XYZ file of C-alpha atoms in Angstrom:
289
model
C 246.453 229.297 281.107
C 247.228 231.422 284.225
C 246.020 234.953 283.829
C 246.705 237.831 285.998
C 243.730 238.709 288.103
C 242.986 242.267 288.319
C 240.243 244.407 290.633
C 238.692 247.666 289.420
C 238.828 250.264 291.875
C 235.059 250.522 291.580
C 234.975 248.192 294.202
C 235.899 250.764 296.368
C 234.881 254.502 295.163
C 233.492 256.510 292.649
C 234.366 259.024 291.166
C 238.739 257.980 291.468
C 241.082 260.680 292.438
C 244.549 260.328 293.092
C 244.327 260.105 296.445
C 241.360 257.230 296.439
C 244.094 255.498 293.988
C 246.988 255.858 295.850
C 244.874 254.062 299.185
C 243.105 250.740 296.625
C 246.837 250.256 294.880
C 248.282 249.499 298.381
C 245.524 247.451 298.872
C 244.795 245.371 295.833
C 249.213 244.811 295.916
C 248.514 243.642 299.129
C 245.434 241.192 298.969
C 247.561 239.974 295.740
C 246.306 241.181 292.488
C 248.274 241.941 289.532
C 246.551 243.982 287.809
C 244.219 247.638 288.239
C 241.242 248.916 286.285
C 241.004 252.470 286.228
C 237.752 254.221 285.290
C 237.806 257.663 283.410
C 234.422 259.382 284.856
C 235.708 262.339 283.869
C 239.104 263.756 282.552
C 240.951 265.103 284.944
C 239.617 263.183 287.840
C 242.995 261.608 288.754
C 246.413 262.314 287.363
C 248.185 259.939 284.934
C 251.751 261.067 285.782
C 250.941 260.310 289.380
C 249.046 257.401 288.846
C 252.065 255.616 287.033
C 254.074 256.267 290.139
C 251.381 254.473 292.141
C 251.278 251.989 290.106
C 254.496 251.061 289.459
C 255.518 251.201 293.151
C 253.067 248.079 294.050
C 253.589 246.121 290.327
C 250.158 246.503 289.043
C 249.460 246.732 285.622
C 246.773 249.528 284.399
C 243.733 248.514 282.242
C 241.679 251.535 281.902
C 238.052 251.301 281.742
C 235.935 254.188 280.031
C 232.212 255.186 281.474
C 229.362 255.585 279.141
C 227.725 257.763 281.856
C 224.653 260.478 280.685
C 225.292 262.411 277.374
C 228.025 260.345 276.145
C 226.443 258.688 272.564
C 228.239 257.610 269.327
C 224.483 257.452 267.783
C 221.311 258.711 267.332
C 222.058 261.851 269.453
C 223.241 265.381 267.659
C 226.803 265.628 266.026
C 227.831 267.940 268.564
C 227.708 264.889 271.262
C 229.293 262.544 269.265
C 232.176 264.795 268.634
C 232.331 265.130 272.615
C 232.078 261.765 273.028
C 234.753 261.207 270.427
C 236.863 263.227 272.388
C 236.530 261.571 275.495
C 237.597 258.376 274.108
C 240.391 260.317 272.545
C 241.467 261.240 275.803
C 241.221 257.874 277.454
C 243.255 256.390 274.636
C 246.138 259.069 275.759
C 245.312 258.525 279.255
C 246.293 254.207 278.271
C 249.072 255.118 275.915
C 250.410 256.800 279.350
C 250.158 254.492 281.135
C 250.478 250.913 279.154
C 247.255 249.768 279.069
C 246.948 247.192 276.259
C 243.668 248.213 276.520
C 240.750 250.488 276.873
C 237.319 248.858 277.698
C 233.547 249.442 278.111
C 230.245 250.379 276.315
C 231.333 252.440 273.560
C 227.643 252.971 272.141
C 225.779 254.670 273.846
C 224.777 256.263 277.142
C 224.209 253.182 280.198
C 220.901 252.977 280.873
C 219.575 254.701 277.300
C 217.197 252.104 275.420
C 214.708 252.608 272.418
C 212.737 249.649 270.606
C 213.973 249.252 267.269
C 213.090 247.082 264.074
C 215.180 245.460 261.984
C 215.936 248.235 259.394
C 216.992 251.305 262.153
C 218.962 248.706 264.133
C 220.826 248.023 261.012
C 221.093 251.654 260.390
C 222.255 252.800 263.991
C 225.191 250.091 263.720
C 226.256 251.655 260.549
C 226.338 254.971 262.173
C 228.037 253.693 265.029
C 230.674 252.047 262.832
C 231.188 255.938 261.692
C 231.638 257.523 264.826
C 233.637 254.305 265.883
C 236.355 253.875 262.482
C 238.465 257.318 263.633
C 238.500 256.153 267.347
C 240.082 252.231 265.925
C 242.401 254.274 263.607
C 243.882 256.075 266.883
C 244.098 253.065 269.226
C 246.092 250.887 266.428
C 248.536 253.760 265.716
C 248.769 253.975 269.613
C 249.260 250.274 269.761
C 245.956 250.327 271.774
C 242.637 248.499 271.439
C 239.374 249.528 272.184
C 237.768 246.854 273.344
C 233.931 247.287 273.329
C 231.110 245.877 275.875
C 228.071 244.499 275.244
C 225.493 244.914 277.875
C 222.694 243.419 279.322
C 218.758 244.956 277.870
C 218.119 246.655 280.937
C 221.227 249.010 280.167
C 221.189 249.321 276.430
C 218.833 247.903 273.559
C 221.818 248.335 270.935
C 224.382 245.310 271.677
C 223.204 242.941 274.160
C 225.312 239.475 272.953
C 228.816 238.862 271.483
C 226.739 237.806 267.969
C 225.646 241.366 267.941
C 228.335 242.775 268.574
C 229.956 240.578 265.222
C 227.499 242.131 263.451
C 227.780 245.809 264.830
C 231.333 245.600 264.775
C 232.063 243.345 262.041
C 234.503 245.431 259.185
C 236.386 247.552 261.709
C 237.198 244.582 264.461
C 240.750 243.921 264.492
C 244.363 245.107 266.227
C 242.697 248.513 267.000
C 239.157 247.312 268.182
C 238.040 243.888 269.668
C 235.272 242.603 272.953
C 234.996 243.090 276.199
C 233.350 240.577 277.985
C 231.770 240.505 281.602
C 230.356 237.763 283.166
C 227.298 239.643 284.797
C 226.411 240.659 281.685
C 226.951 237.839 279.603
C 225.103 235.398 282.266
C 221.657 237.674 281.358
C 221.573 237.610 277.921
C 223.504 234.626 276.173
C 222.172 231.474 276.218
C 225.671 228.960 276.474
C 228.353 231.162 278.176
C 231.227 229.447 276.773
C 230.257 229.448 273.241
C 229.520 233.136 273.592
C 232.983 233.753 274.324
C 234.155 230.831 272.145
C 232.557 233.253 269.500
C 234.341 235.999 270.305
C 237.328 234.264 269.301
C 240.133 236.629 268.588
C 238.921 239.672 268.705
C 238.471 239.179 272.722
C 240.212 242.097 273.847
C 238.878 242.217 277.847
C 237.785 240.032 280.533
C 235.432 241.414 284.112
C 234.244 238.849 286.031
C 232.125 238.583 288.947
C 229.115 236.618 290.564
C 226.292 236.763 288.784
C 224.744 238.522 291.428
C 227.559 241.253 291.340
C 228.503 239.464 293.629
C 231.722 237.596 294.871
C 233.365 234.832 292.318
C 232.273 231.744 293.383
C 230.017 232.102 295.263
C 227.634 232.239 292.153
C 226.876 229.586 290.240
C 228.306 230.317 287.071
C 230.640 227.444 286.113
C 233.837 228.957 286.489
C 235.661 226.026 285.480
C 233.817 225.905 282.276
C 234.760 229.748 281.717
C 238.088 229.583 281.965
C 237.950 226.756 279.440
C 236.178 228.987 277.348
C 238.639 231.595 277.280
C 241.752 228.922 276.859
C 239.934 228.086 273.732
C 239.800 231.593 272.516
C 243.850 232.173 273.104
C 243.244 235.016 275.324
C 246.139 235.742 277.935
C 244.473 238.762 279.418
C 244.034 240.001 283.118
C 240.794 238.907 284.323
C 239.153 241.698 285.563
C 237.046 241.810 289.001
C 234.213 244.081 288.287
C 232.107 245.151 291.007
C 230.651 248.416 293.017
C 229.824 249.736 296.495
C 226.609 251.064 297.581
C 227.461 253.273 299.537
C 228.753 255.723 296.791
C 224.330 256.498 295.627
C 225.774 257.927 292.028
C 227.021 254.091 291.207
C 225.347 252.795 293.572
C 221.999 253.644 291.187
C 223.621 253.359 287.714
C 224.428 249.762 288.718
C 221.567 249.134 290.600
C 223.766 247.862 293.701
C 220.703 248.133 296.485
C 221.863 245.633 299.450
C 225.263 245.005 300.260
C 227.312 242.535 298.376
C 229.396 241.133 300.760
C 230.410 241.825 304.442
C 232.812 244.723 303.241
C 233.889 245.562 300.306
C 237.344 244.110 300.922
C 235.564 241.124 301.452
C 234.190 240.710 298.096
C 237.609 241.260 296.710
C 239.069 239.118 298.604
C 236.995 236.069 298.037
C 237.365 236.988 294.580
C 240.554 236.515 294.597
C 241.364 233.432 296.655
C 239.320 231.871 294.571
C 240.377 231.966 291.166
C 243.782 231.783 292.567
C 242.662 228.325 294.174
C 241.047 227.552 290.875
C 244.180 228.518 288.833
C 245.757 226.501 291.009
C 243.974 223.380 289.998
C 243.999 223.728 286.759
C 248.337 223.672 286.929
C 247.739 220.515 288.486
C 245.671 218.987 286.328
């Protein structure tokens, strides 16, 4: 199965704005990417109507990405904060509907980087609280024909949902047309004993996939078994985008958030180009089999 390869604008900039999107979209299309991941760090940073025109001009499919910055929480937070986070995600869903993005993907549990110890009883309570916070959003997503895709993060970025098994436990009753999972090779490499088994466990609930090297660098320059990764995706029937997600170290905010302390390639363009070149070659090889 050949999949469209996308790229996240975070490879080059943060936060995204209209001018940056116009430049990045032209660059991404020129490199051969067929989709672009559009983070909404703050509502209003970029205009959905202008973005729709830019993406149409360059033939890029949109994927809307949510960001759980400080103060965005769906559990263990004041009610006003949870409501504000729900409102933010409703905004993301509205942008996705305007652009035609099939998913809104992100770690929609608690603020990224927020972690605390939990015993089994508290974890069960937090998962119950999470389902309560998500339920109205899932209904909104389903009515709009969009799927929220919740991403498990590694242990350094959250203590709530680190693995596919935990995601299935936490979200089980809500999983379906309005809610699925977003899996990122970076986090899978840290948290899963066998990446292929974790992908297969996500099965029909797999709604979006992000890829990068195990060091957040280029795909294919690393120790991950990418042919086996794609085999596992084939087994789930996943036909969506492979979104290359990495980050620029030149922006202080995102560099600290993503722990990017050194260059991951000679340039950000090179980082993206090496990734799409490898993934295209791998898909070409698989088609010849």
